[in-house]
Coordinates of C-alpha atoms and ligand atoms in Angstrom, one line a residue:
M1 CA 114.6 102.9 76.2
G2 CA 117.7 100.6 77.2
V3 CA 119.9 99.1 74.7
A4 CA 122.5 96.1 74.9
T5 CA 126.0 97.5 75.7
A6 CA 129.3 96.5 76.8
D7 CA 127.9 97.3 80.1
T8 CA 124.9 95.1 79.9
P9 CA 124.7 92.2 82.3
K10 CA 125.7 88.9 80.8
A11 CA 122.3 87.5 81.4
I12 CA 121.0 89.6 78.8
R13 CA 121.8 88.2 75.0
T14 CA 121.6 90.3 71.9
P15 CA 117.8 90.6 71.6
A16 CA 115.8 90.7 68.4
T17 CA 114.4 93.9 69.2
T18 CA 114.6 96.9 71.8
E19 CA 111.0 98.3 71.4
L20 CA 108.4 98.0 73.7
P21 CA 105.7 95.5 72.6
P22 CA 102.9 97.0 70.9
G23 CA 99.7 98.3 72.6
P24 CA 96.6 100.5 72.6
D25 CA 97.6 104.2 72.3
W26 CA 94.6 105.7 74.3
S27 CA 94.0 109.2 76.1
L28 CA 94.3 109.0 79.7
P29 CA 90.4 109.0 80.4
R30 CA 90.0 106.1 78.0
T31 CA 92.8 103.9 79.5
M32 CA 91.1 104.3 83.1
W33 CA 87.6 103.5 81.8
H34 CA 89.0 100.5 80.1
W35 CA 91.3 99.4 83.2
W36 CA 88.9 100.1 86.0
R37 CA 85.7 99.2 84.3
R38 CA 86.5 96.3 82.1
P39 CA 90.0 94.9 82.8
L40 CA 89.6 91.3 81.9
P41 CA 87.9 92.1 78.2
T42 CA 90.6 94.5 77.7
L43 CA 93.4 92.0 78.3
E44 CA 91.4 89.7 76.0
E45 CA 91.2 92.3 73.3
C46 CA 94.7 93.5 73.6
R47 CA 95.9 89.5 73.4
A48 CA 93.9 89.3 70.4
R49 CA 95.0 92.4 68.6
Y50 CA 98.6 92.4 69.6
G51 CA 99.7 89.1 70.5
E52 CA 101.4 87.4 73.7
M53 CA 103.1 90.4 74.6
F54 CA 101.5 93.9 74.9
T55 CA 101.9 97.3 76.6
I56 CA 99.5 99.3 78.7
R57 CA 100.7 102.6 79.9
L58 CA 98.6 103.5 83.5
P59 CA 98.6 107.0 84.8
H60 CA 100.2 106.9 88.2
E61 CA 101.1 103.3 87.8
G62 CA 103.7 103.4 85.1
T63 CA 104.1 101.4 82.0
W64 CA 103.0 97.5 82.1
V65 CA 104.2 94.9 79.6
F66 CA 101.7 91.9 79.6
V67 CA 103.2 88.3 79.3
S68 CA 101.1 85.1 79.2
D69 CA 103.3 82.5 77.3
P70 CA 104.2 79.9 79.8
E71 CA 107.9 80.2 79.0
T72 CA 108.0 84.0 79.5
V73 CA 105.8 83.5 82.6
K74 CA 108.4 80.9 84.0
Q75 CA 111.3 83.2 83.2
V76 CA 109.5 86.1 85.3
F77 CA 108.7 83.9 88.2
T78 CA 112.1 82.5 88.3
G79 CA 114.1 85.7 87.4
D80 CA 116.8 87.2 89.9
P81 CA 114.5 89.0 92.6
T82 CA 116.8 91.8 92.9
L83 CA 116.1 92.7 89.4
L84 CA 112.5 91.9 89.4
H85 CA 110.9 94.0 92.2
A86 CA 107.3 93.1 93.4
G87 CA 107.0 95.2 96.6
A88 CA 107.8 98.5 94.5
A89 CA 104.6 97.7 92.5
N90 CA 102.3 97.3 95.8
I91 CA 103.6 100.7 96.8
V92 CA 99.8 101.9 96.8
L93 CA 99.2 99.7 100.0
L94 CA 101.9 101.4 102.1
P95 CA 99.3 103.5 104.2
L96 CA 97.5 100.4 105.0
L97 CA 99.9 97.8 105.5
G98 CA 103.0 99.7 106.7
E99 CA 106.5 99.6 105.8
H100 CA 107.4 96.2 107.2
S101 CA 104.8 94.5 105.3
V102 CA 106.0 91.4 103.4
L103 CA 104.1 92.5 100.3
L104 CA 105.8 95.8 100.1
L105 CA 109.5 94.9 100.5
D106 CA 111.9 93.6 98.0
E107 CA 115.6 91.9 97.9
P108 CA 117.2 91.0 101.5
D109 CA 114.4 92.8 103.5
H110 CA 111.5 90.9 101.8
M111 CA 113.3 87.5 102.2
V112 CA 113.9 88.5 106.0
Q113 CA 110.2 88.9 106.7
R114 CA 109.2 86.1 104.4
K115 CA 111.4 83.7 106.2
L116 CA 110.0 84.5 109.4
M117 CA 106.4 84.0 108.2
L118 CA 106.9 81.0 105.9
P119 CA 106.9 78.1 108.6
S120 CA 103.4 79.2 109.8
F121 CA 102.2 78.9 106.4
H122 CA 103.5 75.4 105.7
G123 CA 100.6 73.2 104.0
K124 CA 101.3 70.5 107.0
R125 CA 100.2 73.0 109.7
M126 CA 97.0 73.6 108.1
Q127 CA 95.0 70.5 109.8
A128 CA 95.4 72.8 113.1
Y129 CA 92.8 75.3 111.8
R130 CA 90.2 72.8 110.5
E131 CA 88.1 73.0 113.3
V132 CA 88.1 76.8 113.4
M133 CA 87.6 77.1 109.9
A134 CA 84.4 74.5 110.2
R135 CA 83.0 76.2 113.1
A136 CA 83.1 79.7 111.3
A137 CA 81.4 78.2 108.1
I138 CA 78.7 76.2 110.2
E139 CA 78.0 79.1 112.2
E140 CA 77.3 81.3 109.3
I141 CA 75.4 78.6 107.0
E142 CA 73.0 77.8 109.8
R143 CA 71.8 81.7 109.6
W144 CA 71.2 81.5 105.9
P145 CA 67.2 81.5 104.8
T146 CA 66.6 78.2 102.6
D147 CA 63.6 79.6 100.6
V148 CA 65.1 82.9 99.1
P149 CA 67.9 83.8 97.1
I150 CA 71.2 84.9 99.0
R151 CA 74.0 86.9 97.9
M152 CA 77.2 84.6 98.8
R153 CA 79.7 87.3 98.7
P154 CA 79.2 89.3 101.8
R155 CA 78.3 85.9 103.5
M156 CA 81.9 84.4 102.6
Q157 CA 83.5 87.5 103.7
S158 CA 82.1 87.0 107.2
V159 CA 83.4 83.6 107.3
T160 CA 86.8 84.4 105.9
L161 CA 87.1 87.4 108.6
E162 CA 86.2 85.0 111.2
V163 CA 88.7 82.7 110.2
I164 CA 91.2 85.2 110.0
L165 CA 90.5 86.6 113.5
R166 CA 90.6 83.1 115.2
A167 CA 93.2 81.3 113.1
V168 CA 95.7 84.3 112.3
F169 CA 95.1 86.7 115.2
G170 CA 94.2 84.2 117.6
V171 CA 91.3 86.0 119.0
H172 CA 88.2 83.7 119.8
E173 CA 85.7 85.3 121.9
G174 CA 84.6 88.2 124.2
E175 CA 84.3 91.9 123.9
R176 CA 87.8 92.1 122.3
L177 CA 86.8 89.9 119.5
T178 CA 83.8 92.1 118.8
R179 CA 85.7 95.5 118.9
L180 CA 88.5 94.0 116.7
R181 CA 85.8 92.6 114.2
G182 CA 83.9 96.1 113.8
E183 CA 87.3 98.3 113.7
L184 CA 88.9 95.8 110.9
R185 CA 85.7 95.5 109.2
A186 CA 85.3 99.4 109.1
T187 CA 89.1 99.6 108.0
L188 CA 88.6 96.5 104.8
D189 CA 85.6 99.0 103.5
L190 CA 87.7 101.8 103.1
P191 CA 88.6 100.7 99.4
A192 CA 85.6 98.8 98.9
K193 CA 84.0 101.1 96.7
P194 CA 85.3 101.6 93.2
R195 CA 85.4 105.5 93.6
R196 CA 86.7 105.6 96.7
A197 CA 89.7 103.2 95.7
L198 CA 90.3 105.2 92.7
F199 CA 90.4 108.5 94.9
M200 CA 93.0 106.5 97.2
V201 CA 94.9 105.6 94.1
L202 CA 95.0 109.1 92.6
L203 CA 96.0 110.7 95.9
G204 CA 98.8 108.7 96.1
P205 CA 100.6 106.6 99.1
E206 CA 102.3 109.7 100.9
H207 CA 99.3 112.1 100.6
L208 CA 96.7 109.3 101.7
R209 CA 98.8 108.4 104.7
R210 CA 98.5 112.1 106.1
F211 CA 94.8 112.4 104.8
P212 CA 93.1 113.0 108.3
P213 CA 90.1 110.9 107.9
F214 CA 92.0 107.9 106.7
R215 CA 94.7 108.7 109.6
R216 CA 91.9 108.4 112.1
R217 CA 90.5 104.9 110.9
I218 CA 94.2 103.4 110.7
D219 CA 94.8 105.0 114.6
R220 CA 91.7 103.3 115.8
V221 CA 92.6 99.7 114.5
D222 CA 96.1 100.1 115.4
R223 CA 95.4 100.7 119.0
L224 CA 93.5 97.4 119.3
L225 CA 96.4 95.6 117.1
F226 CA 98.9 96.8 119.4
E227 CA 96.9 96.0 122.6
E228 CA 96.4 92.4 121.3
I229 CA 100.2 92.2 120.4
R230 CA 101.2 93.2 123.9
S231 CA 98.9 91.2 125.8
R232 CA 99.8 87.9 123.8
R233 CA 103.4 88.6 124.2
G234 CA 103.0 88.0 127.9
A235 CA 100.5 85.2 127.5
T236 CA 101.7 82.3 129.8
D237 CA 100.4 79.5 127.1
L238 CA 102.1 81.2 124.2
A239 CA 104.1 78.0 123.3
D240 CA 100.9 75.7 123.2
R241 CA 99.0 78.2 120.9
D242 CA 98.4 77.4 117.2
D243 CA 97.4 80.9 116.0
I244 CA 99.7 82.7 113.6
L245 CA 100.2 85.6 115.7
S246 CA 101.5 83.4 118.5
L247 CA 104.0 81.3 116.2
L248 CA 105.2 84.9 114.8
L249 CA 105.8 86.0 118.3
Q250 CA 108.0 83.1 118.8
A251 CA 109.9 83.5 115.7
T252 CA 113.1 85.2 115.7
H253 CA 115.4 87.2 113.4
E254 CA 118.9 85.6 112.4
D255 CA 120.4 87.5 115.3
C256 CA 117.6 86.3 117.7
R257 CA 115.9 89.5 118.0
P258 CA 112.1 88.7 118.2
M259 CA 109.8 90.6 115.6
S260 CA 109.0 94.0 117.1
D261 CA 105.4 95.1 117.7
R262 CA 105.4 97.3 114.8
E263 CA 106.6 94.5 112.5
L264 CA 103.9 92.2 113.8
R265 CA 101.2 94.7 113.3
D266 CA 102.1 95.4 109.9
E267 CA 102.1 91.5 109.0
L268 CA 98.8 90.9 110.7
M269 CA 97.4 93.8 108.7
T270 CA 99.1 92.2 105.5
L271 CA 97.3 88.8 106.0
L272 CA 94.2 90.2 106.7
V273 CA 94.1 92.6 103.5
A274 CA 95.8 89.7 101.5
G275 CA 93.8 86.8 102.8
H276 CA 90.3 87.9 103.5
E277 CA 88.7 89.4 100.5
T278 CA 90.8 87.2 98.0
T279 CA 89.5 83.9 99.9
A280 CA 85.8 85.0 100.1
T281 CA 85.8 86.0 96.5
A282 CA 87.1 82.7 95.5
L283 CA 84.4 81.0 97.4
S284 CA 81.7 83.0 96.1
W285 CA 82.8 82.0 92.6
A286 CA 82.9 78.3 93.5
V287 CA 79.2 78.4 94.9
E288 CA 78.3 80.7 91.8
L289 CA 79.8 77.9 89.4
L290 CA 78.3 75.0 91.4
A291 CA 74.8 76.3 91.5
R292 CA 74.9 76.5 87.5
H293 CA 76.5 73.3 86.9
P294 CA 74.0 70.4 88.2
D295 CA 76.3 67.5 87.1
E296 CA 79.1 68.9 88.8
R297 CA 77.4 69.7 91.8
E298 CA 75.9 66.3 92.2
R299 CA 79.1 64.8 91.7
L300 CA 80.7 66.7 94.5
E301 CA 77.6 66.1 96.7
A302 CA 78.2 62.5 96.3
E303 CA 81.9 62.4 96.7
V304 CA 81.8 64.6 99.7
A305 CA 79.1 62.4 101.4
G306 CA 81.5 59.3 100.8
G307 CA 84.3 61.1 102.4
D308 CA 86.6 61.4 98.9
G309 CA 88.4 64.8 98.8
A310 CA 89.9 64.7 95.2
Y311 CA 86.9 65.9 93.3
L312 CA 86.7 68.9 95.5
D313 CA 90.1 69.8 95.2
A314 CA 89.7 69.8 91.5
V315 CA 86.5 72.0 91.9
I316 CA 88.7 74.4 93.9
K317 CA 91.4 74.4 91.4
E318 CA 89.2 74.8 88.4
T319 CA 87.2 78.0 90.2
L320 CA 90.8 79.6 90.6
R321 CA 91.5 79.0 87.0
L322 CA 88.4 80.1 85.4
R323 CA 87.6 82.7 87.7
P324 CA 90.9 83.9 89.1
V325 CA 90.6 86.3 92.1
V326 CA 93.4 88.6 91.0
A327 CA 94.3 89.2 87.2
L328 CA 97.7 89.8 87.2
V329 CA 101.0 90.0 89.2
L330 CA 103.5 92.7 88.7
R331 CA 107.3 92.8 88.7
K332 CA 109.0 96.0 88.4
L333 CA 112.7 95.8 86.4
V334 CA 115.6 97.3 88.1
E335 CA 117.7 96.9 85.0
P336 CA 117.0 96.3 81.5
M337 CA 116.2 92.5 80.9
E338 CA 115.2 90.3 78.0
F339 CA 111.6 88.7 77.7
G340 CA 110.4 87.1 74.6
G341 CA 113.1 88.4 72.7
R342 CA 112.7 91.8 73.5
L343 CA 115.2 94.1 75.8
L344 CA 112.6 95.9 78.1
P345 CA 114.0 99.1 79.9
A346 CA 114.4 99.6 83.5
G347 CA 111.5 100.8 85.4
V348 CA 109.1 99.0 83.2
S349 CA 106.6 96.4 84.9
V350 CA 106.3 93.0 83.5
A351 CA 102.9 91.8 84.4
P352 CA 102.2 87.9 83.9
S353 CA 98.5 88.0 83.3
I354 CA 96.9 85.2 85.5
H355 CA 93.8 85.6 83.4
L356 CA 95.2 85.1 80.2
V357 CA 97.5 82.3 81.2
H358 CA 94.5 80.4 82.4
R359 CA 92.4 80.8 79.1
N360 CA 95.1 79.4 77.0
P361 CA 93.3 76.7 74.7
D362 CA 96.6 74.8 74.3
V363 CA 96.9 74.2 78.1
Y364 CA 93.1 74.2 78.9
P365 CA 90.8 72.7 76.0
E366 CA 87.4 74.7 75.8
P367 CA 88.9 77.3 78.3
D368 CA 85.7 78.9 79.1
R369 CA 84.0 75.9 80.4
F370 CA 83.9 75.0 83.8
R371 CA 85.2 71.5 84.1
P372 CA 87.0 70.2 87.3
E373 CA 87.8 66.8 85.8
R374 CA 90.5 68.5 84.0
F375 CA 92.6 68.4 87.1
L376 CA 92.0 65.1 87.8
E377 CA 93.2 64.2 84.5
R378 CA 96.3 66.3 84.7
P379 CA 97.8 68.2 87.7
A380 CA 98.1 71.9 87.8
G381 CA 101.2 73.0 86.0
T382 CA 103.7 75.4 88.0
Y383 CA 103.5 78.1 85.3
T384 CA 100.2 77.4 83.6
W385 CA 97.9 77.5 87.0
I386 CA 99.0 80.4 88.7
P387 CA 96.2 81.9 90.9
F388 CA 98.7 82.4 93.6
G389 CA 101.5 84.0 91.5
G390 CA 104.8 82.2 91.6
G391 CA 108.5 82.2 92.5
V392 CA 109.9 83.8 95.7
R393 CA 106.7 85.9 95.8
R394 CA 104.3 83.1 95.4
C395 CA 101.3 83.9 97.8
L396 CA 102.3 82.8 101.4
G397 CA 98.6 81.8 102.1
G398 CA 97.9 79.5 99.3
A399 CA 97.7 76.5 101.2
F400 CA 95.8 78.2 103.8
A401 CA 93.4 79.6 101.3
E402 CA 93.0 76.1 99.4
F403 CA 92.5 74.5 102.7
E404 CA 89.9 76.9 104.1
M405 CA 88.1 76.8 100.7
S406 CA 87.9 72.9 101.0
V407 CA 86.8 72.9 104.6
V408 CA 84.0 75.9 104.1
L409 CA 82.8 74.1 100.7
R410 CA 82.8 70.6 102.2
E411 CA 80.4 72.2 105.4
L412 CA 78.1 74.1 102.7
V413 CA 77.8 70.9 100.5
A414 CA 77.0 68.7 103.0
R415 CA 74.1 71.1 104.6
R416 CA 72.8 73.0 101.6
S417 CA 72.2 72.0 97.9
L418 CA 72.9 75.3 95.8
R419 CA 70.8 76.3 92.8
T420 CA 71.0 79.4 90.5
A421 CA 68.7 82.3 91.4
G422 CA 68.1 82.8 87.9
G423 CA 69.3 85.3 85.4
A424 CA 72.3 84.8 83.3
P425 CA 75.5 83.7 84.7
E426 CA 77.5 86.4 86.5
H427 CA 80.5 87.9 85.0
P428 CA 83.6 89.3 86.9
V429 CA 83.6 92.9 87.9
R430 CA 86.4 94.8 89.4
S431 CA 86.3 95.6 93.1
T432 CA 89.6 97.2 94.0
I433 CA 92.2 94.4 93.2
T434 CA 90.1 91.5 93.1
N435 CA 87.6 90.4 90.2
V436 CA 84.2 89.6 92.1
P437 CA 80.8 88.0 90.8
S438 CA 78.8 90.9 89.1
R439 CA 75.8 90.4 91.3
G440 CA 77.5 88.8 94.5
A441 CA 76.9 85.4 93.6
E442 CA 73.3 85.3 94.2
V443 CA 72.1 81.8 95.0
L444 CA 69.3 79.6 96.4
A445 CA 70.9 77.3 99.2
L446 CA 68.1 74.4 99.8
T447 CA 68.2 72.4 102.9
R448 CA 70.0 68.9 102.6
K449 CA 70.3 66.6 105.5
A450 CA 73.4 66.7 107.0
S451 CA 75.6 63.4 106.3
Ligands
HEM1 C1 92.3 82.5 97.2 C2 92.6 83.3 97.9 C3 94.0 83.9 97.7 C4 94.4 84.2 96.2 C5 93.9 84.1 95.0 C6 95.7 85.2 96.5 C7 96.6 85.3 95.5 C8 97.9 86.1 95.8 C9 98.7 86.5 94.8 C10 98.3 86.5 93.3 C11 100.1 87.2 95.3 C12 100.9 87.7 94.9 C13 101.9 86.7 94.4 C14 103.1 87.1 93.5 O1 103.4 88.2 93.2 O2 103.6 86.3 92.6 C15 99.6 86.8 96.6 C16 100.6 87.4 97.8 C17 100.4 87.1 99.2 N1 99.4 86.4 99.7 FE1 98.0 85.8 98.8 N2 96.1 84.9 97.8 C18 95.0 84.6 98.4 C19 94.9 84.0 99.8 C20 96.0 84.7 100.8 C21 95.8 84.3 102.1 C22 94.5 83.4 102.8 C23 97.0 84.6 102.9 C24 97.2 84.8 104.3 C25 96.4 84.6 105.4 C26 97.5 85.2 101.9 C27 98.7 86.1 102.1 C28 99.6 86.6 101.0 C29 100.9 87.2 101.2 C30 101.5 87.7 102.8 C31 101.2 87.6 100.0 C32 102.8 88.4 99.8 C33 103.9 87.3 99.5 C34 105.3 87.8 99.2 O3 105.2 88.9 98.8 O4 106.3 87.3 99.5 N3 97.0 85.2 100.4 N4 98.5 86.3 97.1

């Protein structure tokens, strides 16, 4: 436990207490059960019992101090990134993403990669992907039956994979697209089953990296990725292309060096892993919620038909508030730091809980209700609406994801009218790091005349 001494950095005032916040004193199996099987109720129960700040100790992952008060969340997101490491907290992804991944780096190395990638994800660039996104959505929607319930999650996974292949990797058709799609799908499926994901976590990144079945899978996908990177590097139309790989191939480090093949491979894999399942999950939740809320669905259908986008944006914001895809983000303390009147020791991870921040009744009256209008009445707050995290680690693909959701939902609502397939509302269940609808967002998608 760290205490304030003469050597304590100036930023740290004398704290009210140097104890870790309270938290459950569970055995290892009980902690694993709570955290893997019911993470969101566990967070809610802990907040009700211990208050805004509480501690959970997780085997293999360390000590996490959860925070949800907007002022403390702001302090975490605006804190010095040299003292608050996010990359170290994602180390479990190293064998899949590789050592250059922007998600895994910290301090100057992180800023170098982030700066190379930021321009490609600027909000203003998103229009370039409208057509690719709409086409992927329409091709998928046209395959859906009209009279039997369908599970949205796998359907949305194919849409978002197609969008990444075309908009990010820039591969549009032919045998290469088929091979890449197959290999990437198989790689993404590796941690899709909770038991396999748990096995991978328990094995730890170093052992997993050398685990032969895992190695073989990564080698197969890497061969295709390197092939694509090398052939694109030599493309004569590189400067005219819009896809993110082509933009990254033209980006340069401060000393004018282009990104290496290895850097590009790691960032492509990062964008795939960070952007595919997350956006598919968010879209599935939007569909599940709209199918269960006829007034909101009808208003959206009318506004989309009239060409207005404000309500659609509000539906997206409210979906990401009520059903955040990721429940928390992590920052590991390099030095002791004070949060909420407590001096937390180095090595502890501070975890702004997206789920709890979004359920704060002072910010969101009737927090459990799906009410998109709240975002027409009041804009989303930087530290109270945080589905994409915040600060210098805020999701690079936030604008991309919101834009993709708006394009896909617009095409969907124009063609199909969503109805519940019956049964109780779906609740979030854990799938690796995302919280997905318990029955995969099962709905009826009735035919509508295209407007
Ligand atoms: C609804 C969809 C998405 C959600 C909910 C989401 C959420 C998040 C969150 C919570 C973080 C961590 C932020 C933090 O630590 O403060 C993150 C990081 C990141 N996301 Fe997303 N994301 C989504 C879509 C995407 C897409 C489409 C892409 C790219 C194609 C993407 C790329 C990234 C990258 C590269 C990072 C790492 C940023 C860094 O460390 O500097 N994400 N995302």
